[in-house]
PDB file of C-alpha atoms in Angstrom:
ATOM      1  CA  GLU A   1      -1.480  27.068   1.158  1.00 91.00           C
ATOM      2  CA  LEU A   2      -3.762  24.848  -1.006  1.00 93.00           C
ATOM      3  CA  THR A   3      -5.184  23.103   1.742  1.00 94.00           C
ATOM      4  CA  ARG A   4      -6.489  25.614   3.196  1.00 95.00           C
ATOM      5  CA  ALA A   5      -7.569  27.468   0.255  1.00 97.00           C
ATOM      6  CA  VAL A   6      -9.304  24.360  -0.658  1.00 97.00           C
ATOM      7  CA  SER A   7     -10.781  23.762   2.479  1.00 96.00           C
ATOM      8  CA  HIS A   8     -12.126  27.016   2.879  1.00 96.00           C
ATOM      9  CA  ALA A   9     -13.452  27.160  -0.125  1.00 97.00           C
ATOM     10  CA  VAL A  10     -15.877  24.623  -0.425  1.00 97.00           C
ATOM     11  CA  HIS A  11     -18.187  23.118   1.847  1.00 96.00           C
ATOM     12  CA  VAL A  12     -17.449  19.238   1.935  1.00 97.00           C
ATOM     13  CA  PRO A  13     -15.019  17.283   4.221  1.00 97.00           C
ATOM     14  CA  VAL A  14     -11.698  17.993   2.943  1.00 97.00           C
ATOM     15  CA  ILE A  15      -9.422  14.642   3.016  1.00 97.00           C
ATOM     16  CA  ALA A  16      -5.309  15.862   2.493  1.00 96.00           C
ATOM     17  CA  SER A  17      -3.722  12.871   0.720  1.00 93.00           C
ATOM     18  CA  GLY A  18      -0.278  12.455  -0.995  1.00 87.00           C
ATOM     19  CA  GLY A  19       3.196  13.891   0.148  1.00 86.00           C
ATOM     20  CA  ALA A  20       3.438  13.148   3.803  1.00 91.00           C
ATOM     21  CA  ALA A  21       7.244  11.817   4.878  1.00 91.00           C
ATOM     22  CA  GLY A  22       6.479  12.097   8.434  1.00 93.00           C
ATOM     23  CA  PRO A  23       3.707  13.045  10.964  1.00 95.00           C
ATOM     24  CA  GLU A  24       4.310  16.737  11.438  1.00 96.00           C
ATOM     25  CA  HIS A  25       3.220  17.275   7.534  1.00 96.00           C
ATOM     26  CA  LEU A  26       0.269  15.188   8.653  1.00 96.00           C
ATOM     27  CA  LEU A  27      -0.483  17.068  11.041  1.00 97.00           C
ATOM     28  CA  ALA A  28       0.352  20.265   9.071  1.00 96.00           C
ATOM     29  CA  ALA A  29      -2.280  19.622   6.496  1.00 96.00           C
ATOM     30  CA  LEU A  30      -5.018  19.101   9.325  1.00 97.00           C
ATOM     31  CA  GLU A  31      -3.967  22.682  11.211  1.00 96.00           C
ATOM     32  CA  ALA A  32      -4.918  24.281   7.507  1.00 96.00           C
ATOM     33  CA  GLY A  33      -7.767  22.967   7.427  1.00 96.00           C
ATOM     34  CA  ALA A  34      -8.184  19.342   6.061  1.00 97.00           C
ATOM     35  CA  ASP A  35     -10.527  17.289   7.700  1.00 97.00           C
ATOM     36  CA  ALA A  36      -8.830  13.672   7.675  1.00 96.00           C
ATOM     37  CA  VAL A  37      -5.462  13.076   6.149  1.00 96.00           C
ATOM     38  CA  LEU A  38      -4.624  10.081   4.451  1.00 94.00           C
ATOM     39  CA  ALA A  39      -0.995   8.520   4.432  1.00 93.00           C
ATOM     40  CA  ALA A  40      -0.156   5.235   3.106  1.00 92.00           C
ATOM     41  CA  SER A  41       3.911   5.638   1.820  1.00 90.00           C
ATOM     42  CA  ILE A  42       5.358   7.160   5.085  1.00 92.00           C
ATOM     43  CA  PHE A  43       4.651   3.026   6.257  1.00 91.00           C
ATOM     44  CA  HIS A  44       6.421   1.676   3.633  1.00 91.00           C
ATOM     45  CA  ASP A  45       9.795   1.345   5.480  1.00 88.00           C
ATOM     46  CA  GLY A  46       8.408  -0.149   8.642  1.00 90.00           C
ATOM     47  CA  ASP A  47       9.536   2.650  10.855  1.00 90.00           C
ATOM     48  CA  LEU A  48       6.038   4.491  11.242  1.00 93.00           C
ATOM     49  CA  THR A  49       2.476   2.035  12.474  1.00 95.00           C
ATOM     50  CA  VAL A  50      -0.276   3.475  12.405  1.00 94.00           C
ATOM     51  CA  ALA A  51      -0.489   3.353  15.801  1.00 96.00           C
ATOM     52  CA  ASP A  52       2.810   5.206  15.812  1.00 95.00           C
ATOM     53  CA  ILE A  53       0.746   8.180  13.675  1.00 95.00           C
ATOM     54  CA  LYS A  54      -2.592   8.252  16.064  1.00 96.00           C
ATOM     55  CA  ALA A  55      -0.444   8.196  19.073  1.00 97.00           C
ATOM     56  CA  TRP A  56       1.686  11.341  18.035  1.00 97.00           C
ATOM     57  CA  LEU A  57      -1.159  13.341  16.204  1.00 97.00           C
ATOM     58  CA  ALA A  58      -2.964  12.810  19.179  1.00 97.00           C
ATOM     59  CA  SER A  59      -0.380  13.773  21.864  1.00 97.00           C
ATOM     60  CA  ARG A  60      -0.618  16.934  19.973  1.00 97.00           C
ATOM     61  CA  GLY A  61      -4.360  17.688  20.764  1.00 96.00           C
ATOM     62  CA  ILE A  62      -5.617  16.037  17.550  1.00 96.00           C
ATOM     63  CA  GLU A  63      -9.265  13.527  17.652  1.00 94.00           C
ATOM     64  CA  VAL A  64      -8.021  10.236  16.025  1.00 95.00           C
ATOM     65  CA  ARG A  65     -10.706   7.531  15.558  1.00 91.00           C
ATOM     66  CA  PRO A  66      -9.780   4.175  17.630  1.00 87.00           C
TER      67      PRO A  66
END
């Protein structure tokens, strides 16, 4: 709800950062209106890579940078 509210209230790009436990949380932030997402701690265990997340998001129709 907060990401959606901020995205609608401002006229600058919004980058959602913090609290993502998995790729579904990143997708939720983007669907809520974030222009981009930032993740760090979800990679610490080594279960997921940046490439994994990008592929997962791309498979759901989200445009990702190469």
